[in-house]
Coordinates of C-alpha atoms in Angstrom, one line a residue:
Chain A
M129 CA 127.9 162.4 141.9
N130 CA 129.7 164.7 139.5
D131 CA 132.3 162.0 139.1
S132 CA 129.9 159.5 137.7
A133 CA 128.7 161.9 135.2
M134 CA 132.2 162.4 133.9
R135 CA 132.9 158.7 133.5
P136 CA 132.0 157.0 130.3
L137 CA 129.2 154.6 130.5
R138 CA 130.2 151.0 131.1
P139 CA 129.4 149.1 128.0
A140 CA 126.3 147.0 128.5
R141 CA 126.8 143.3 128.4
N142 CA 124.7 141.1 126.3
W143 CA 123.9 138.6 129.0
A144 CA 121.5 136.6 126.9
L145 CA 124.2 135.9 124.3
I146 CA 126.9 135.1 126.9
L147 CA 124.7 132.7 128.9
G148 CA 123.4 131.2 125.7
T149 CA 126.8 130.5 124.3
L150 CA 128.1 129.1 127.6
L151 CA 125.0 126.9 127.9
G152 CA 125.4 125.7 124.3
V153 CA 129.1 124.9 124.6
T154 CA 128.5 123.1 127.9
M155 CA 125.7 121.0 126.5
M156 CA 127.7 120.1 123.4
T157 CA 130.7 119.2 125.6
V158 CA 128.7 117.0 127.9
W159 CA 126.9 115.3 125.0
S160 CA 130.2 114.7 123.2
A161 CA 132.0 113.5 126.4
R162 CA 129.2 110.9 127.0
G163 CA 129.2 109.9 123.4
I164 CA 132.8 109.0 123.2
G165 CA 133.0 107.5 126.7
F166 CA 135.2 110.1 128.2
S167 CA 135.9 108.8 131.7
L168 CA 138.7 109.7 134.0
T169 CA 138.2 106.5 136.0
E170 CA 138.7 104.4 132.9
L171 CA 141.8 106.4 132.1
A172 CA 143.2 105.8 135.6
C173 CA 142.5 102.1 135.3
N174 CA 144.1 101.7 131.9
L175 CA 147.1 104.0 132.6
P176 CA 149.3 101.3 134.4
G177 CA 149.0 98.9 131.4
G178 CA 149.5 101.7 129.0
S179 CA 152.5 103.2 130.7
R180 CA 154.1 99.7 130.6
L181 CA 153.7 99.9 126.8
L182 CA 155.2 103.4 126.8
V183 CA 158.2 102.1 128.8
E184 CA 158.6 99.2 126.4
S185 CA 158.5 101.4 123.4
W186 CA 161.7 103.1 124.5
P187 CA 164.5 102.8 123.5
P188 CA 163.6 102.5 119.8
E189 CA 165.0 99.4 118.0
F190 CA 167.8 101.1 116.0
S191 CA 169.0 97.9 114.5
Y192 CA 165.7 97.8 112.5
F193 CA 166.6 101.1 110.7
P194 CA 168.3 99.6 107.6
R195 CA 165.0 97.9 106.7
L196 CA 163.3 101.2 106.8
L197 CA 165.4 102.9 104.2
A198 CA 163.6 101.6 101.1
P199 CA 160.1 102.4 102.4
L200 CA 161.2 105.9 103.5
L201 CA 162.6 106.5 100.0
E202 CA 159.4 105.2 98.5
T203 CA 157.4 107.6 100.7
L204 CA 159.4 110.6 99.4
Q205 CA 158.9 109.3 95.8
I206 CA 155.2 109.2 96.4
A207 CA 155.3 112.8 97.7
V208 CA 157.3 114.0 94.7
V209 CA 155.1 112.4 92.1
G210 CA 151.9 113.6 93.8
T211 CA 153.2 117.1 94.1
V212 CA 154.4 117.4 90.5
I213 CA 151.3 115.9 88.8
G214 CA 149.0 117.8 91.2
G215 CA 151.0 121.0 90.8
I216 CA 150.7 120.9 87.0
L217 CA 147.0 120.1 87.0
A218 CA 146.4 122.8 89.6
V219 CA 147.4 125.5 87.1
P220 CA 144.3 125.4 84.9
V221 CA 142.1 124.7 87.9
A222 CA 143.3 127.8 89.7
V223 CA 143.1 130.0 86.6
L224 CA 139.5 129.0 85.9
A225 CA 138.7 129.6 89.6
A226 CA 140.2 133.1 89.6
R227 CA 137.3 135.6 89.0
N228 CA 139.3 138.1 87.0
L229 CA 140.7 135.6 84.5
T230 CA 138.1 132.9 84.1
P231 CA 136.5 132.8 80.6
G232 CA 132.9 132.4 81.9
V233 CA 131.0 132.7 85.1
L234 CA 129.6 129.2 84.8
V235 CA 133.1 127.6 84.6
W236 CA 134.2 129.7 87.5
F237 CA 131.2 128.7 89.6
L238 CA 131.5 125.0 88.8
D239 CA 135.3 124.9 89.4
R240 CA 135.0 126.7 92.7
N241 CA 132.2 124.6 94.1
V242 CA 133.6 121.2 92.9
M243 CA 136.9 122.1 94.5
N244 CA 135.1 123.1 97.7
V245 CA 133.4 119.7 97.8
L246 CA 136.7 117.9 97.1
R247 CA 138.4 119.8 99.9
T248 CA 135.9 118.4 102.5
L249 CA 137.4 114.9 102.2
P250 CA 140.6 114.2 104.2
D251 CA 143.7 113.0 102.4
L252 CA 143.5 109.5 103.9
F253 CA 140.0 109.1 102.4
W254 CA 141.4 109.7 98.9
A255 CA 144.1 107.2 99.6
M256 CA 141.5 104.6 100.6
L257 CA 139.5 105.4 97.4
F258 CA 142.5 105.1 95.1
A259 CA 143.7 102.0 96.8
A260 CA 140.3 100.4 96.1
A261 CA 140.3 101.7 92.5
V262 CA 143.9 101.0 91.3
G263 CA 145.0 98.4 93.9
F264 CA 147.2 98.7 97.0
G265 CA 150.6 100.3 96.5
P266 CA 152.5 103.6 96.0
V267 CA 150.6 104.5 92.8
A268 CA 147.4 104.8 94.8
G269 CA 149.2 107.0 97.3
A270 CA 150.6 109.3 94.5
L271 CA 147.1 109.7 93.0
A272 CA 145.6 110.6 96.4
L273 CA 148.3 113.2 96.9
T274 CA 147.7 114.5 93.4
V275 CA 144.0 115.3 94.3
F276 CA 145.1 116.8 97.6
T277 CA 147.8 118.9 95.9
I278 CA 145.3 120.3 93.3
A279 CA 142.9 121.2 96.1
V280 CA 145.6 123.0 98.1
I281 CA 147.4 124.9 95.3
S282 CA 144.3 125.9 93.4
K283 CA 142.7 127.4 96.5
L284 CA 145.8 129.5 97.5
W285 CA 146.9 130.4 94.0
S286 CA 143.5 131.4 92.6
E287 CA 143.5 134.0 95.4
S288 CA 146.9 135.3 94.4
L289 CA 145.8 135.4 90.8
E290 CA 142.8 137.5 91.8
A291 CA 145.1 140.0 93.5
I292 CA 147.3 140.7 90.4
D293 CA 147.5 144.0 88.6
M294 CA 145.0 143.7 85.8
G295 CA 146.7 146.4 83.7
V296 CA 149.2 144.1 82.0
P297 CA 146.6 141.4 81.0
E298 CA 144.3 144.1 79.7
A299 CA 147.2 145.5 77.6
V300 CA 147.8 142.1 76.1
R301 CA 144.2 141.8 75.2
A302 CA 144.1 145.3 73.8
A303 CA 147.1 144.6 71.6
G304 CA 145.1 141.7 70.1
G305 CA 146.4 138.9 72.2
S306 CA 144.3 135.8 72.7
W307 CA 143.1 134.6 76.1
L308 CA 146.0 132.2 76.4
A309 CA 148.5 134.9 75.4
M310 CA 147.0 137.1 78.1
L311 CA 147.5 134.3 80.7
Q312 CA 151.0 133.5 79.5
F313 CA 152.4 137.0 79.2
G314 CA 150.1 139.1 81.4
A315 CA 148.7 137.1 84.3
I316 CA 150.9 134.1 85.2
P317 CA 154.3 135.8 85.4
Q318 CA 153.0 138.2 88.0
A319 CA 151.8 135.3 90.3
L320 CA 154.7 132.9 89.5
P321 CA 156.6 133.4 92.8
H322 CA 153.4 132.7 94.7
Y323 CA 153.0 129.5 92.7
V324 CA 156.4 128.2 93.5
S325 CA 155.9 129.0 97.1
Y326 CA 152.6 127.2 97.3
A327 CA 154.0 124.2 95.4
L328 CA 156.7 123.9 98.0
Y329 CA 154.2 124.3 100.8
A330 CA 152.1 121.5 99.2
F331 CA 155.2 119.4 99.0
E332 CA 155.7 119.9 102.8
L333 CA 152.1 118.8 103.4
N334 CA 152.5 115.9 101.0
V335 CA 155.7 114.6 102.7
R336 CA 153.8 114.7 106.0
A337 CA 150.7 113.0 104.5
S338 CA 152.7 110.4 102.5
M339 CA 154.1 109.1 105.8
I340 CA 150.7 107.9 106.9
L341 CA 149.1 106.9 103.6
G342 CA 150.5 103.4 104.0
L343 CA 148.1 102.9 107.0
V344 CA 145.4 102.3 104.4
G345 CA 147.7 100.4 102.0
A346 CA 148.7 103.2 99.8
G347 CA 152.5 102.5 99.9
G348 CA 155.5 103.9 101.7
I349 CA 156.6 103.8 105.3
G350 CA 153.1 103.8 106.6
M351 CA 152.6 100.2 105.5
V352 CA 155.6 99.1 107.6
L353 CA 154.1 101.2 110.5
E354 CA 150.8 99.4 110.1
T355 CA 152.3 95.9 110.3
Q356 CA 154.5 96.8 113.3
R357 CA 151.7 98.5 115.1
S358 CA 149.2 95.7 114.7
T359 CA 151.7 93.2 116.1
F360 CA 152.5 95.6 119.0
E361 CA 156.2 95.9 118.1
Y362 CA 156.4 99.3 119.8
P363 CA 160.2 99.7 119.9
R364 CA 160.0 99.6 116.1
V365 CA 157.0 101.8 116.0
T366 CA 158.9 104.4 117.9
L367 CA 161.8 104.2 115.5
I368 CA 159.5 104.7 112.6
V369 CA 157.8 107.6 114.2
L370 CA 161.1 109.3 115.0
S371 CA 162.5 108.8 111.5
V372 CA 159.3 110.2 110.1
L373 CA 159.5 113.3 112.3
V374 CA 163.1 113.9 111.5
I375 CA 162.5 113.7 107.7
V376 CA 159.4 115.9 107.9
L377 CA 161.2 118.5 110.0
V378 CA 164.3 118.6 107.7
I379 CA 162.2 119.0 104.6
E380 CA 160.1 121.7 106.2
Q381 CA 163.2 123.6 107.2
I382 CA 164.6 123.5 103.7
S383 CA 161.4 124.3 102.1
E384 CA 160.7 127.2 104.4
A385 CA 164.1 128.6 103.8
I386 CA 163.5 128.6 100.0
R387 CA 160.0 130.1 100.5
R388 CA 161.4 132.9 102.7
R389 CA 163.9 133.8 99.9
L390 CA 161.1 133.8 97.3
A391 CA 158.9 136.1 99.4
Chain B
M21 CA 170.5 146.7 65.3
S22 CA 173.6 146.1 67.2
T23 CA 172.5 148.4 70.1
K24 CA 169.2 146.6 70.3
A25 CA 171.0 143.2 70.6
A26 CA 173.2 144.7 73.3
L27 CA 170.2 145.8 75.4
R28 CA 168.6 142.5 75.3
P29 CA 169.5 140.0 78.0
P30 CA 171.8 137.3 76.7
P31 CA 170.0 134.2 75.6
G32 CA 170.9 131.1 77.6
V33 CA 169.7 128.6 80.1
G34 CA 168.0 130.7 82.8
W35 CA 167.5 129.9 86.5
A36 CA 163.9 129.0 86.0
T37 CA 164.6 126.5 83.2
Q38 CA 167.3 124.8 85.3
V39 CA 164.9 124.4 88.2
T40 CA 162.2 123.1 85.9
L41 CA 164.6 120.6 84.3
G42 CA 165.8 119.4 87.7
V43 CA 162.3 118.9 88.9
A44 CA 161.3 117.0 85.8
I45 CA 164.3 114.7 86.1
V46 CA 163.6 113.9 89.8
F47 CA 159.9 113.4 88.9
L48 CA 160.7 110.9 86.2
L49 CA 163.0 109.0 88.4
C50 CA 160.4 108.9 91.2
A51 CA 157.6 107.9 88.8
W52 CA 159.8 105.1 87.4
A53 CA 160.6 103.9 91.0
I54 CA 157.0 103.6 92.0
D55 CA 156.0 101.9 88.7
L56 CA 153.8 104.8 87.5
T57 CA 154.1 104.1 83.7
P58 CA 152.6 106.3 81.0
G59 CA 150.4 103.4 80.0
A60 CA 149.0 103.1 83.5
L61 CA 148.3 106.8 83.5
A62 CA 146.6 106.7 80.2
N63 CA 144.4 103.8 81.4
L64 CA 143.5 105.7 84.6
P65 CA 140.5 107.8 83.5
Q66 CA 138.7 104.8 82.1
Q67 CA 139.5 102.8 85.2
M68 CA 138.2 105.6 87.4
V69 CA 134.9 105.8 85.5
T70 CA 134.5 102.0 85.9
V71 CA 135.1 102.2 89.6
L72 CA 132.9 105.2 90.0
G73 CA 130.1 103.2 88.4
F74 CA 130.3 100.7 91.3
F75 CA 129.5 103.6 93.7
Y76 CA 126.1 104.2 92.2
P77 CA 123.5 104.0 93.8
A78 CA 124.6 105.0 97.3
D79 CA 123.1 102.6 99.9
M80 CA 121.4 105.3 102.0
S81 CA 119.8 102.8 104.5
Y82 CA 123.3 101.8 105.5
G83 CA 124.0 105.5 105.6
A84 CA 121.3 106.1 108.1
S85 CA 121.9 103.1 110.3
R86 CA 125.7 102.9 110.4
V87 CA 127.3 106.0 108.9
L88 CA 125.4 108.8 110.7
P89 CA 126.2 107.4 114.1
A90 CA 129.9 107.1 113.1
L91 CA 129.9 110.7 111.8
I92 CA 128.3 112.0 115.0
E93 CA 131.1 110.2 116.9
S94 CA 133.6 111.9 114.7
I95 CA 132.1 115.3 115.5
Q96 CA 132.1 114.5 119.2
I97 CA 135.8 113.4 119.0
A98 CA 136.7 116.7 117.2
W99 CA 134.7 118.7 119.7
I100 CA 136.2 117.2 122.8
G101 CA 139.7 117.4 121.2
T102 CA 139.2 121.0 120.4
I103 CA 137.9 121.7 124.0
I104 CA 140.9 120.0 125.5
A105 CA 143.2 122.0 123.2
A106 CA 141.4 125.3 123.9
L107 CA 141.7 124.9 127.6
L108 CA 145.4 123.9 127.5
S109 CA 146.4 126.4 124.9
L110 CA 144.9 129.6 126.4
P111 CA 147.3 129.8 129.3
L112 CA 150.1 128.6 127.1
A113 CA 149.3 131.3 124.5
L114 CA 149.6 134.0 127.2
L115 CA 152.9 132.5 128.5
G116 CA 154.2 132.1 124.9
A117 CA 153.9 135.8 124.1
R118 CA 157.3 137.5 123.9
T119 CA 155.8 140.8 124.9
L120 CA 154.4 139.6 128.2
F121 CA 156.8 136.8 129.4
P122 CA 160.0 137.3 127.5
R123 CA 161.8 134.5 129.4
I124 CA 159.3 131.7 129.4
A125 CA 158.1 132.5 125.8
R126 CA 161.0 130.7 124.2
L127 CA 160.4 127.5 126.0
V128 CA 156.7 127.5 125.4
K129 CA 157.3 128.1 121.7
L130 CA 159.7 125.2 121.5
I131 CA 157.1 122.9 123.2
S132 CA 154.4 124.0 120.8
A133 CA 156.7 123.4 117.8
T134 CA 157.3 119.9 118.9
A135 CA 153.6 119.2 119.5
R136 CA 152.9 120.5 116.0
A137 CA 155.3 118.2 114.4
F138 CA 153.3 115.1 115.4
P139 CA 150.4 114.2 113.0
E140 CA 147.3 113.2 115.1
I141 CA 147.3 109.7 113.7
L142 CA 150.8 109.0 115.0
L143 CA 149.7 110.2 118.5
A144 CA 146.6 108.0 118.2
I145 CA 148.8 105.0 117.6
Y146 CA 150.2 105.5 121.1
F147 CA 146.9 106.6 122.8
V148 CA 145.0 103.5 121.5
P149 CA 146.9 101.0 123.7
I150 CA 147.0 103.4 126.6
V151 CA 143.3 104.3 126.9
G152 CA 141.9 101.4 124.8
L153 CA 140.4 101.1 121.3
G154 CA 137.8 103.8 120.7
P155 CA 136.9 107.4 120.3
F156 CA 138.4 108.5 123.6
A157 CA 141.9 107.8 122.3
G158 CA 141.1 109.8 119.2
A159 CA 139.9 112.8 121.2
L160 CA 143.1 112.8 123.3
A161 CA 145.3 112.5 120.2
I162 CA 143.4 115.4 118.5
G163 CA 143.5 117.5 121.7
I164 CA 147.3 117.1 122.2
S165 CA 148.2 117.7 118.6
S166 CA 146.0 120.8 118.3
V167 CA 147.6 122.4 121.4
G168 CA 150.7 123.2 119.4
M169 CA 149.1 125.1 116.6
L170 CA 146.6 126.9 118.9
T171 CA 149.4 128.0 121.2
K172 CA 151.4 129.3 118.3
L173 CA 148.6 131.3 116.8
G174 CA 147.3 132.5 120.2
A175 CA 150.8 133.7 121.2
E176 CA 151.0 135.6 117.9
V177 CA 147.6 137.3 118.6
V178 CA 148.7 138.3 122.1
E179 CA 152.0 139.7 120.7
S180 CA 150.1 141.9 118.3
I181 CA 147.9 143.6 120.9
D182 CA 147.9 147.3 122.0
M183 CA 150.1 147.4 125.1
G184 CA 148.6 150.6 126.3
P185 CA 145.8 149.1 128.4
V186 CA 148.3 146.7 130.0
E187 CA 150.6 149.6 131.0
A188 CA 147.5 151.5 132.3
V189 CA 146.4 148.6 134.6
Q190 CA 149.9 148.3 135.9
A191 CA 150.3 152.0 136.4
A192 CA 147.1 152.1 138.4
G193 CA 148.7 149.5 140.7
G194 CA 147.1 146.4 139.2
S195 CA 149.0 143.1 139.5
R196 CA 150.2 141.2 136.4
L197 CA 147.3 138.8 136.8
L198 CA 144.9 141.7 136.8
A199 CA 146.6 143.1 133.7
L200 CA 146.1 139.8 131.9
R201 CA 142.4 139.7 133.0
Y202 CA 141.4 143.3 132.2
A203 CA 143.9 144.3 129.5
V204 CA 145.0 141.3 127.5
V205 CA 142.2 138.7 127.5
P206 CA 139.4 141.2 126.4
Q207 CA 141.6 142.2 123.4
V208 CA 142.6 138.8 122.3
L209 CA 139.5 136.7 123.0
P210 CA 137.5 137.2 119.8
E211 CA 140.5 136.3 117.6
I212 CA 141.5 133.4 119.7
V213 CA 138.0 131.9 119.7
A214 CA 138.0 132.3 115.9
H215 CA 141.2 130.2 115.8
W216 CA 139.5 127.6 118.0
L217 CA 136.7 127.4 115.6
F218 CA 139.0 127.1 112.6
R219 CA 140.9 124.3 114.4
F220 CA 137.5 122.6 115.1
E221 CA 136.9 122.6 111.3
L222 CA 140.4 121.0 110.8
N223 CA 139.7 118.5 113.6
I224 CA 136.5 117.2 112.0
R225 CA 138.6 116.1 109.0
A226 CA 141.3 114.7 111.3
S227 CA 138.9 112.8 113.5
A228 CA 137.3 111.3 110.3
V229 CA 140.5 109.5 109.5
L230 CA 141.4 108.3 113.0
G231 CA 139.1 105.3 112.7
V232 CA 141.8 103.8 110.5
V233 CA 143.9 103.0 113.6
G234 CA 140.9 102.0 115.6
A235 CA 140.3 105.4 117.3
G236 CA 136.6 105.7 116.5
G237 CA 134.7 107.7 114.0
V238 CA 133.8 107.4 110.3
G239 CA 137.2 106.4 109.0
G240 CA 137.0 102.9 110.2
V241 CA 133.6 102.5 108.5
L242 CA 134.9 103.7 105.2
L243 CA 138.0 101.4 105.4
N244 CA 135.8 98.4 106.1
T245 CA 133.3 99.1 103.3
L246 CA 136.1 99.5 100.8
R247 CA 138.0 96.5 102.1
Y248 CA 135.0 94.2 101.4
R249 CA 134.3 96.2 98.2
H250 CA 130.8 97.3 99.3
F251 CA 131.0 100.4 97.0
E252 CA 127.4 101.4 97.5
K253 CA 128.0 101.6 101.2
A254 CA 131.2 103.5 100.7
A255 CA 129.3 106.0 98.6
A256 CA 126.9 106.6 101.5
V257 CA 129.9 107.3 103.7
L258 CA 131.4 109.7 101.2
L259 CA 128.2 111.6 100.5
L260 CA 127.3 112.0 104.2
T261 CA 130.8 113.0 105.2
I262 CA 130.9 115.7 102.5
L263 CA 127.5 117.0 103.5
V264 CA 128.3 117.2 107.3
V265 CA 131.7 118.7 106.8
L266 CA 130.3 121.4 104.4
I267 CA 127.5 122.3 106.9
I268 CA 130.0 122.6 109.7
D269 CA 132.5 124.6 107.6
V270 CA 129.8 127.1 106.6
A271 CA 128.4 127.5 110.1
S272 CA 131.8 127.8 111.7
G273 CA 133.0 130.2 109.0
A274 CA 129.9 132.4 109.5
I275 CA 130.6 132.6 113.3
R276 CA 134.3 133.3 112.7
R277 CA 133.5 136.2 110.4
R278 CA 131.2 137.7 113.0
L279 CA 133.8 137.3 115.7
L280 CA 136.5 139.1 113.7
R281 CA 134.3 141.9 112.4

């Protein structure tokens, strides 16, 4: 008796919330599973045929590799062009979206919300749009990555710009400097290492994305992947996937090493 | 005068200038290689305005009849993929925590790093022939590729917990399983569920593009409308996608903030 008085009260559980959440998640899951035709019997029936394809797709057809070199190089070129143009355009977009630096609340509001809307569309949608607008090929891919890069860098960097020490920019203003001078000498130098780091990060994402842009006709290795995939040349598909993975991993390692040194 | 000059850093080509020059040269070479000429760039804004004109007005009857069902399918793909990944990654996250299972953690982290390296769409290329064209292949691809990231983030959450309760359970004679149930899971669950929700937001975007390789969802619809240059229909796809993704982002973000509070 005395013991129970000493013990702290067991926290009450909100059973309504727990049951409601479980019920909601279960219903959503059942609804989704039915909607997409999730069936284990179908999986079991298809598995023998599918595993034959998996067996066929190994070993990769290494003799095909020389023909991949040019498209792989083109893929990297798309990523570089997209990152550089996007990285330059992201600077004004990020500055205007930083609350402490923006010249007007209206500009800030518009910039922020337009970018939020742009960010909802996946990179491959941009590739399809630009392929329709400027024609199939690497230029469409580079433009798609440009938009994607602006979206990534401006979001991350505007947050770093908001976190800078405002003393220096205010000093520039107090000394009679213009808004641009304030940016150039007061604000941007403080956040420059962040910018370089985010630009490298965007490059990593772009290399990864550029590998699949070709699936919708936006140039690079993805276009080869699409033709080999649609003719079920899976030994070649495996070779392409492996070379893409190696390149992505190597570039990520290099870029991460540089970013760690910057931080 | 002379002392001032001595104090100043010597003028010359700095590190930043060299990097900028290098990047500029590589950029120009790449732009030249993919035929991106200054003329083409100058023409671009006008070209974009012309093309944008084709998108107006959006064909909303097409949106209601074809795009909404495809978007719902994308959401369902993302949901099932996230559920698969959540179920698989919870035990893996516990096993991947250095602080709890020092020996297995290394292996689990290696597996999760490999799973993270595959973009969903490359996995879908393999799942489509295995389980057949359609959304099920997409859900599996998204599920498998999300496991890697969720395991990594989950393991980091588990590693950051207060080990006191774990030691208390074990000191009171509880087994390792009981320690996980009563000391670890209650500490990590809110943050891990927040990661699941964040991954769901990412998976909505990922599932939207999977239609490109025939794995269901709204991506295939957009590809077809643009291929046949039905720009009004494509506009409906874009508008509805933006709307649905924004709504889900806002709702999921609100829940995540409450969970982490």
